[in-house]
Amino acid sequence: MKIINFEEVVASFSFEEAIQVMKKCFFDYESGKISQNPRLVEILPDGKDKNVFAMMPAYLGENRYFGTKVITAFPDNHQYHLPSHLGEIFLFDAQNGLPRALINANAVTWIRTAAVSALATDYLADQHAETLALIGAGQQALSHLAAISTIRRITTVFVYDILEERRNAFIANAKNQYPKMTFINAISVEDAVRSAEIICTLTPSKEAFLQKEWVREDAHINAVGTFTPDTREISTPLMETSQIYVDDYSAALTESGDLLIAMSEGDLEESCIVGTLGELVSGKKTFYKGESSPTIFDAVGLAVEDLCCAEYIYNKLERGSLK
């Protein structure tokens, strides 16, 4: 069995590649060629009511692979200089059940989450959007900046994090990597999003913080920080007045606190979901940015995304090892 660590994943899997892999993944998922089972999520009985252990299985077909991502989410890991999300992806040969690879899930999640957001942004954001807001300056902030800047000419980036030290460190690092971009150190969420055409919320928040009155009518929002029914980032009024797209109907209506809590608080119903990313990619639905209301891509993350990335990385490295 091949073991592929964080550094190998990052070195072998670019954001440009990841976006294309995710495009094919969503096309295949919408076509029924690949499948997944509901994720198993356990909140650890450690008395903190926030540390999560999850397992995400998927099947890519009898001539491909199957497997699962096993991951933990500890929101306070920044205190120990660790990522909030850690884990591994187990990849098995679908023809014979042979274990083929153990792949660092943190690296895959870091890349594929941002790649999916970029793919959704390419379909839902204004083609000439240049301003980006990153809410949360953790690990996903840099990957979202990298991925979205591959599909839009980003000139200005607003950054907010509740921890000033983390916000400052992110901006210092990002300036070195993207010297042509202007980075704004925002003092509040409102300050960060008011002028932003693209907004990425990247936090494990249990309280909605993104308010309707702060967001431009032509803005696109990637709400990707939370994936449990009791966590949320987007306020109910903003959810109610936006065009909502999701990564998967069933997963969103089971796991998305942004949707479920808004449904319990207001007039939001299941029919508020305009479509899925798979429907956009496959052409079953076409988006026109004509309405004067924000768009939201509410993503909880799918096992098929992880397995498609793991397959691509494994196959690429195996081909390289045979040269």
Coordinates of N, CA, C and O in Angstrom, one line a residue, residues 131-285:
T131 N -12.8 41.6 -6.4 CA -12.7 41.7 -5.0 C -13.1 40.5 -4.2 O -14.2 40.0 -4.4
L132 N -12.3 40.1 -3.3 CA -12.6 38.8 -2.5 C -12.5 39.1 -1.0 O -11.6 39.8 -0.6
A133 N -13.4 38.6 -0.3 CA -13.4 38.6 1.2 C -13.2 37.2 1.8 O -13.9 36.3 1.4
L134 N -12.2 37.1 2.6 CA -12.0 35.8 3.3 C -12.3 36.0 4.8 O -11.7 36.8 5.5
I135 N -13.4 35.3 5.3 CA -13.8 35.4 6.7 C -13.3 34.1 7.4 O -13.8 33.1 7.2
G136 N -12.3 34.3 8.1 CA -11.5 33.2 8.7 C -10.2 33.1 8.1 O -10.1 32.9 6.8
A137 N -9.1 33.3 8.8 CA -7.8 33.3 8.2 C -7.0 32.0 8.6 O -5.8 32.0 8.7
G138 N -7.7 30.9 8.7 CA -7.1 29.6 9.0 C -6.6 29.0 7.7 O -6.3 29.6 6.7
Q139 N -6.4 27.7 7.8 CA -5.8 26.9 6.7 C -6.5 27.1 5.4 O -5.9 27.2 4.3
Q140 N -7.9 27.1 5.4 CA -8.6 27.2 4.1 C -8.6 28.6 3.5 O -8.9 28.7 2.3
A141 N -8.1 29.6 4.2 CA -8.1 30.9 3.6 C -7.1 31.0 2.4 O -7.4 31.5 1.4
L142 N -5.9 30.5 2.7 CA -4.9 30.5 1.6 C -5.2 29.7 0.4 O -5.0 30.0 -0.7
S143 N -5.8 28.5 0.7 CA -6.2 27.6 -0.5 C -7.3 28.3 -1.3 O -7.4 28.2 -2.5
H144 N -8.3 28.9 -0.6 CA -9.3 29.6 -1.3 C -8.8 30.8 -2.1 O -9.3 31.0 -3.3
L145 N -7.9 31.5 -1.6 CA -7.2 32.6 -2.3 C -6.6 32.0 -3.6 O -6.7 32.6 -4.7
A146 N -5.8 30.9 -3.4 CA -5.1 30.3 -4.6 C -6.1 29.8 -5.6 O -5.9 30.0 -6.8
A147 N -7.1 29.1 -5.2 CA -8.0 28.5 -6.1 C -8.9 29.6 -6.9 O -9.0 29.5 -8.1
I148 N -9.4 30.5 -6.1 CA -10.3 31.5 -6.8 C -9.5 32.4 -7.7 O -10.0 32.9 -8.7
S149 N -8.3 32.7 -7.3 CA -7.4 33.6 -8.2 C -7.0 32.9 -9.5 O -6.5 33.5 -10.4
T150 N -7.3 31.6 -9.6 CA -7.1 30.9 -10.9 C -8.2 31.0 -11.8 O -8.1 30.9 -13.0
I151 N -9.4 31.4 -11.3 CA -10.6 31.6 -12.2 C -11.1 33.0 -12.3 O -12.0 33.3 -13.0
R152 N -10.6 33.9 -11.4 CA -10.9 35.3 -11.5 C -9.7 36.1 -11.3 O -8.8 35.7 -10.5
R153 N -9.6 37.3 -11.9 CA -8.5 38.2 -11.7 C -8.7 39.0 -10.4 O -9.2 40.1 -10.4
I154 N -8.3 38.5 -9.3 CA -8.5 39.1 -8.0 C -7.4 40.2 -7.8 O -6.2 39.9 -7.9
T155 N -7.9 41.4 -7.5 CA -6.9 42.5 -7.3 C -6.9 42.9 -5.8 O -5.9 43.4 -5.3
T156 N -8.0 42.7 -5.1 CA -8.2 43.2 -3.7 C -8.7 42.1 -2.8 O -9.8 41.5 -3.2
V157 N -8.1 41.9 -1.7 CA -8.6 40.8 -0.8 C -8.8 41.4 0.6 O -7.8 42.0 1.2
F158 N -10.0 41.3 1.1 CA -10.3 41.7 2.5 C -10.2 40.5 3.4 O -10.8 39.5 3.1
V159 N -9.5 40.6 4.5 CA -9.3 39.5 5.4 C -9.8 39.8 6.8 O -9.4 40.9 7.4
Y160 N -10.7 38.9 7.3 CA -11.1 39.1 8.7 C -11.0 37.8 9.5 O -11.3 36.7 8.9
D161 N -10.4 37.8 10.7 CA -10.4 36.7 11.6 C -10.6 37.2 13.0 O -10.1 38.3 13.3
I162 N -11.3 36.5 13.8 CA -11.5 36.9 15.1 C -10.2 37.0 15.9 O -10.2 37.8 16.9
L163 N -9.2 36.3 15.5 CA -7.9 36.4 16.2 C -7.0 37.3 15.3 O -6.6 37.0 14.2
E164 N -6.7 38.5 15.9 CA -5.9 39.5 15.2 C -4.5 38.9 14.8 O -4.0 39.2 13.7
E165 N -3.9 38.2 15.7 CA -2.6 37.6 15.4 C -2.6 36.7 14.1 O -1.7 36.8 13.3
R166 N -3.7 35.9 14.0 CA -3.8 35.0 12.9 C -4.1 35.8 11.6 O -3.6 35.5 10.5
R167 N -4.9 36.8 11.7 CA -5.2 37.7 10.6 C -3.9 38.4 10.1 O -3.6 38.4 8.9
N168 N -3.1 38.9 11.0 CA -1.9 39.6 10.6 C -0.9 38.6 9.9 O -0.3 39.0 9.0
A169 N -0.8 37.4 10.5 CA 0.1 36.4 10.0 C -0.3 36.0 8.6 O 0.6 35.8 7.7
F170 N -1.6 35.8 8.4 CA -2.1 35.4 7.0 C -1.7 36.5 6.0 O -1.2 36.2 4.9
I171 N -2.0 37.7 6.3 CA -1.8 38.8 5.4 C -0.3 38.9 5.0 O 0.0 39.1 3.9
A172 N 0.5 38.8 6.0 CA 2.0 38.9 5.8 C 2.4 37.8 4.8 O 3.2 38.1 3.9
N173 N 1.9 36.6 5.0 CA 2.3 35.5 4.2 C 1.7 35.7 2.8 O 2.4 35.4 1.8
A174 N 0.5 36.1 2.7 CA -0.2 36.2 1.4 C 0.4 37.3 0.6 O 0.5 37.2 -0.7
K175 N 0.9 38.4 1.2 CA 1.5 39.5 0.5 C 2.8 39.0 -0.2 O 3.1 39.4 -1.4
N176 N 3.5 38.1 0.4 CA 4.7 37.6 -0.2 C 4.4 36.7 -1.4 O 5.1 36.7 -2.4
Q177 N 3.3 36.0 -1.3 CA 2.9 35.0 -2.4 C 2.2 35.8 -3.5 O 2.3 35.3 -4.7
Y178 N 1.5 36.8 -3.2 CA 0.7 37.5 -4.2 C 1.0 39.0 -4.1 O 0.2 39.8 -3.7
P179 N 2.2 39.4 -4.6 CA 2.7 40.8 -4.4 C 1.8 41.8 -5.2 O 1.9 43.0 -4.9
K180 N 1.1 41.4 -6.2 CA 0.3 42.3 -7.1 C -1.0 42.6 -6.5 O -1.7 43.5 -7.0
M181 N -1.4 41.8 -5.5 CA -2.7 42.0 -4.9 C -2.7 43.0 -3.7 O -1.6 43.1 -3.0
T182 N -3.8 43.7 -3.5 CA -3.9 44.5 -2.3 C -4.6 43.8 -1.2 O -5.7 43.3 -1.4
F183 N -4.1 43.7 0.0 CA -4.7 43.0 1.1 C -5.2 44.0 2.2 O -4.4 44.9 2.6
I184 N -6.4 43.9 2.5 CA -7.0 44.9 3.5 C -7.2 44.1 4.8 O -8.0 43.1 4.9
N185 N -6.6 44.6 5.9 CA -6.8 44.0 7.2 C -8.1 44.5 7.8 O -8.1 45.6 8.4
A186 N -9.2 43.8 7.7 CA -10.5 44.3 8.2 C -10.6 44.1 9.7 O -10.2 43.1 10.3
I187 N -11.3 45.1 10.3 CA -11.5 45.1 11.7 C -12.8 44.4 12.1 O -13.1 44.2 13.3
S188 N -13.6 44.0 11.2 CA -14.9 43.3 11.5 C -15.4 42.6 10.2 O -14.9 42.8 9.1
V189 N -16.3 41.7 10.4 CA -16.9 41.0 9.2 C -17.5 42.0 8.3 O -17.4 42.0 7.1
E190 N -18.3 43.0 8.8 CA -18.9 44.0 8.0 C -17.9 44.8 7.2 O -18.1 45.0 6.0
D191 N -16.8 45.2 7.8 CA -15.7 45.9 7.1 C -15.1 45.1 6.0 O -14.8 45.6 4.9
A192 N -15.1 43.7 6.2 CA -14.5 42.9 5.2 C -15.4 42.6 4.0 O -14.9 42.5 2.8
V193 N -16.7 42.6 4.2 CA -17.6 42.1 3.1 C -18.3 43.2 2.3 O -18.8 43.0 1.2
R194 N -18.4 44.4 2.8 CA -19.2 45.5 2.2 C -18.9 45.7 0.8 O -19.8 46.0 0.0
S195 N -17.6 45.7 0.4 CA -17.2 45.9 -1.0 C -16.9 44.7 -1.8 O -16.5 44.8 -3.0
A196 N -17.0 43.5 -1.2 CA -16.5 42.3 -1.8 C -17.6 41.7 -2.8 O -18.7 41.6 -2.5
E197 N -17.1 41.4 -3.9 CA -17.9 40.7 -4.9 C -18.0 39.2 -4.7 O -18.9 38.5 -5.1
I198 N -16.9 38.6 -4.1 CA -16.9 37.2 -3.8 C -16.5 37.1 -2.3 O -15.6 37.7 -1.8
I199 N -17.3 36.4 -1.6 CA -17.1 36.2 -0.1 C -17.0 34.7 0.2 O -17.8 33.9 -0.2
C200 N -16.0 34.4 1.0 CA -15.8 33.0 1.4 C -15.8 33.0 2.9 O -15.0 33.6 3.6
T201 N -16.8 32.2 3.5 CA -16.9 32.1 5.0 C -16.3 30.8 5.3 O -16.7 29.7 4.9
L202 N -15.2 30.8 6.2 CA -14.3 29.7 6.4 C -14.1 29.4 7.9 O -13.0 29.1 8.3
T203 N -15.2 29.4 8.6 CA -15.1 29.3 10.1 C -16.0 28.2 10.6 O -16.9 27.7 9.9
P204 N -15.7 27.7 11.8 CA -16.6 26.6 12.4 C -17.7 27.2 13.3 O -18.1 26.6 14.3
S205 N -18.1 28.4 13.0 CA -19.0 29.2 13.9 C -20.3 28.4 14.2 O -20.9 27.7 13.3
K206 N -20.8 28.6 15.4 CA -22.1 28.1 15.8 C -23.2 29.3 15.7 O -24.4 29.0 15.9
E207 N -22.7 30.5 15.5 CA -23.6 31.6 15.4 C -23.5 32.3 14.0 O -22.4 32.5 13.5
A208 N -24.6 32.6 13.5 CA -24.6 33.3 12.2 C -24.0 34.7 12.3 O -24.3 35.5 13.2
F209 N -23.0 35.0 11.5 CA -22.4 36.3 11.6 C -22.4 37.2 10.3 O -22.2 38.4 10.3
L210 N -22.8 36.6 9.2 CA -22.9 37.3 7.9 C -24.3 37.8 7.7 O -25.2 37.0 7.5
Q211 N -24.4 39.1 7.7 CA -25.7 39.8 7.7 C -26.1 40.3 6.4 O -25.3 40.8 5.6
K212 N -27.4 40.2 6.1 CA -28.0 40.7 4.8 C -27.6 42.1 4.4 O -27.2 42.4 3.3
E213 N -27.7 43.0 5.4 CA -27.5 44.4 5.1 C -26.0 44.7 4.8 O -25.8 45.8 4.3
W214 N -25.1 43.8 5.0 CA -23.7 44.1 4.7 C -23.3 43.7 3.4 O -22.2 44.0 2.9
V215 N -24.1 42.8 2.7 CA -23.7 42.1 1.5 C -24.2 42.8 0.2 O -25.4 43.1 0.2
R216 N -23.3 43.0 -0.7 CA -23.7 43.6 -2.0 C -24.8 42.7 -2.7 O -24.7 41.4 -2.6
E217 N -25.7 43.3 -3.4 CA -26.7 42.5 -4.1 C -26.2 41.6 -5.2 O -26.8 40.6 -5.6
D218 N -25.0 42.0 -5.7 CA -24.4 41.2 -6.8 C -23.3 40.3 -6.3 O -22.5 39.7 -7.1
A219 N -23.2 40.1 -5.0 CA -22.1 39.3 -4.4 C -22.4 37.8 -4.6 O -23.6 37.4 -4.6
H220 N -21.3 37.0 -4.6 CA -21.4 35.6 -4.5 C -20.8 35.1 -3.2 O -19.7 35.6 -2.9
I221 N -21.4 34.2 -2.5 CA -20.9 33.7 -1.2 C -20.6 32.2 -1.3 O -21.5 31.5 -1.7
N222 N -19.4 31.8 -0.9 CA -19.1 30.4 -0.7 C -19.2 30.2 0.8 O -18.3 30.6 1.6
A223 N -20.2 29.5 1.3 CA -20.4 29.2 2.7 C -19.9 27.8 2.9 O -20.6 26.8 2.8
V224 N -18.6 27.6 3.3 CA -18.0 26.3 3.4 C -17.4 25.9 4.7 O -16.9 24.8 4.9
G225 N -17.5 26.8 5.7 CA -16.8 26.5 7.0 C -17.5 25.5 7.9 O -16.8 24.9 8.7
T226 N -18.8 25.3 7.7 CA -19.5 24.4 8.7 C -20.1 23.3 7.9 O -20.5 23.4 6.7
F227 N -20.3 22.1 8.6 CA -20.9 21.0 8.0 C -21.7 20.1 9.0 O -21.9 18.9 8.8
T228 N -22.3 20.8 10.0 CA -23.1 20.1 11.0 C -24.4 20.9 11.2 O -24.4 22.1 11.0
P229 N -25.5 20.2 11.6 CA -26.8 20.9 11.7 C -26.8 22.0 12.8 O -27.7 22.9 12.7
D230 N -25.9 22.1 13.7 CA -25.9 23.1 14.7 C -24.8 24.1 14.5 O -24.6 24.9 15.4
T231 N -24.2 24.2 13.4 CA -23.2 25.2 13.1 C -23.7 26.0 11.9 O -24.3 25.5 11.0
R232 N -23.4 27.3 11.9 CA -23.8 28.1 10.8 C -23.0 29.4 10.7 O -22.4 29.8 11.6
E233 N -23.0 30.0 9.5 CA -22.3 31.3 9.2 C -23.2 32.4 8.7 O -22.9 33.5 8.8
I234 N -24.3 32.0 8.0 CA -25.1 32.9 7.2 C -26.4 33.2 8.0 O -27.1 32.2 8.4
S235 N -26.8 34.4 8.2 CA -28.0 34.8 8.9 C -29.2 34.4 8.1 O -29.2 34.3 6.9
T236 N -30.3 34.2 8.8 CA -31.6 33.7 8.2 C -32.1 34.7 7.2 O -32.5 34.3 6.1
P237 N -32.1 36.1 7.4 CA -32.6 37.0 6.4 C -31.7 36.9 5.1 O -32.3 37.1 4.0
L238 N -30.4 36.7 5.2 CA -29.6 36.6 4.1 C -29.9 35.3 3.3 O -29.9 35.3 2.1
M239 N -30.1 34.3 4.0 CA -30.4 33.0 3.4 C -31.8 33.2 2.6 O -31.9 32.7 1.5
E240 N -32.7 33.8 3.2 CA -34.1 34.0 2.7 C -34.1 34.8 1.4 O -35.0 34.7 0.6
T241 N -33.1 35.7 1.3 CA -33.2 36.6 0.1 C -32.1 36.4 -0.9 O -31.8 37.2 -1.8
S242 N -31.5 35.2 -0.8 CA -30.4 34.8 -1.8 C -30.8 33.7 -2.6 O -31.7 32.9 -2.3
Q243 N -30.1 33.5 -3.8 CA -30.3 32.3 -4.6 C -29.3 31.3 -4.1 O -28.1 31.5 -4.2
I244 N -29.8 30.1 -3.6 CA -29.0 29.1 -2.9 C -28.7 27.9 -3.8 O -29.7 27.3 -4.4
Y245 N -27.5 27.6 -3.9 CA -27.0 26.4 -4.6 C -26.3 25.5 -3.5 O -25.7 26.1 -2.6
V246 N -26.3 24.2 -3.7 CA -25.7 23.3 -2.7 C -24.8 22.3 -3.5 O -24.9 22.2 -4.7
D247 N -24.0 21.6 -2.7 CA -23.2 20.5 -3.4 C -24.0 19.3 -3.6 O -23.8 18.5 -4.5
D248 N -25.0 19.0 -2.7 CA -25.9 17.9 -2.8 C -27.1 18.1 -2.0 O -27.1 18.5 -0.8
Y249 N -28.3 17.9 -2.6 CA -29.6 18.1 -1.9 C -29.7 17.4 -0.6 O -29.9 18.0 0.5
S250 N -29.5 16.1 -0.6 CA -29.6 15.2 0.6 C -28.7 15.6 1.7 O -29.1 15.8 2.8
A251 N -27.4 15.8 1.3 CA -26.4 16.1 2.3 C -26.7 17.5 2.9 O -26.6 17.7 4.2
A252 N -27.1 18.5 2.1 CA -27.3 19.8 2.6 C -28.5 19.8 3.6 O -28.5 20.5 4.6
L253 N -29.6 19.1 3.2 CA -30.8 19.1 4.0 C -30.6 18.2 5.3 O -31.5 18.2 6.1
T254 N -29.5 17.5 5.4 CA -29.3 16.7 6.6 C -28.2 17.4 7.5 O -28.3 17.3 8.7
E255 N -27.3 18.1 6.8 CA -26.1 18.5 7.6 C -25.9 20.0 7.6 O -25.1 20.5 8.5
S256 N -26.5 20.8 6.8 CA -26.2 22.2 6.7 C -27.0 23.0 7.8 O -28.2 23.2 7.6
G257 N -26.3 23.5 8.8 CA -26.9 24.3 9.7 C -27.4 25.7 9.1 O -28.4 26.2 9.6
D258 N -26.7 26.2 8.1 CA -27.1 27.4 7.5 C -28.5 27.2 6.9 O -29.3 28.2 7.0
L259 N -28.8 26.1 6.4 CA -30.2 25.8 5.8 C -31.1 25.4 6.9 O -32.2 26.0 7.1
L260 N -30.7 24.5 7.8 CA -31.7 23.9 8.7 C -32.1 24.9 9.8 O -33.3 24.9 10.2
I261 N -31.1 25.6 10.3 CA -31.5 26.6 11.3 C -32.3 27.7 10.8 O -33.3 28.2 11.4
A262 N -32.0 28.2 9.5 CA -32.8 29.2 8.9 C -34.2 28.7 8.6 O -35.2 29.5 8.8
M263 N -34.4 27.4 8.3 CA -35.7 26.9 8.1 C -36.5 26.9 9.4 O -37.7 27.1 9.4
S264 N -35.8 26.6 10.5 CA -36.5 26.6 11.8 C -36.9 28.0 12.3 O -37.8 28.1 13.0
E265 N -36.1 29.0 11.8 CA -36.3 30.3 12.3 C -37.2 31.2 11.5 O -37.9 32.1 12.0
G266 N -37.3 30.9 10.1 CA -38.0 31.8 9.2 C -38.9 31.0 8.3 O -39.4 30.0 8.5
D267 N -39.0 31.6 7.1 CA -39.9 31.1 6.0 C -39.1 30.3 5.0 O -39.7 29.9 4.0
L268 N -37.9 30.0 5.2 CA -37.1 29.2 4.3 C -37.6 27.8 4.2 O -37.9 27.1 5.2
E269 N -37.8 27.3 3.0 CA -38.3 25.9 2.7 C -37.3 25.2 1.8 O -36.4 25.8 1.2
E270 N -37.4 23.9 1.7 CA -36.5 23.1 0.8 C -36.5 23.6 -0.6 O -35.5 23.5 -1.3
S271 N -37.6 24.1 -1.0 CA -37.7 24.6 -2.4 C -36.9 25.9 -2.7 O -36.7 26.3 -3.8
C272 N -36.3 26.4 -1.6 CA -35.4 27.6 -1.7 C -34.1 27.2 -2.5 O -33.5 28.1 -3.0
I273 N -33.8 26.0 -2.5 CA -32.5 25.6 -3.1 C -32.8 25.6 -4.6 O -33.6 24.8 -5.2
V274 N -32.1 26.4 -5.3 CA -32.2 26.6 -6.8 C -31.7 25.4 -7.5 O -32.2 25.0 -8.5
G275 N -30.5 24.9 -7.1 CA -29.9 23.8 -7.8 C -28.7 23.3 -7.1 O -28.3 23.8 -6.0
T276 N -28.0 22.3 -7.7 CA -26.7 21.8 -7.2 C -25.6 22.2 -8.1 O -25.8 22.5 -9.3
L277 N -24.4 22.0 -7.6 CA -23.2 22.3 -8.5 C -23.2 21.2 -9.6 O -22.8 21.5 -10.7
G278 N -23.6 20.0 -9.3 CA -23.7 19.0 -10.3 C -24.6 19.3 -11.5 O -24.3 19.1 -12.6
E279 N -25.7 19.9 -11.1 CA -26.7 20.3 -12.1 C -26.1 21.5 -13.0 O -26.4 21.5 -14.2
L280 N -25.4 22.4 -12.4 CA -24.7 23.4 -13.2 C -23.7 22.8 -14.1 O -23.6 23.2 -15.3
V281 N -22.8 22.0 -13.6 CA -21.7 21.4 -14.4 C -22.3 20.5 -15.5 O -21.8 20.6 -16.6
S282 N -23.4 19.8 -15.3 CA -23.9 18.9 -16.3 C -24.8 19.6 -17.3 O -25.2 19.1 -18.3
G283 N -25.1 20.9 -17.0 CA -26.0 21.7 -17.9 C -27.5 21.5 -17.7 O -28.3 22.0 -18.4
K284 N -27.8 20.7 -16.6 CA -29.2 20.5 -16.3 C -29.9 21.8 -15.9 O -31.1 22.0 -16.0
K285 N -29.1 22.7 -15.3 CA -29.5 24.0 -14.9 C -28.5 25.0 -15.4 O -27.3 24.8 -15.4

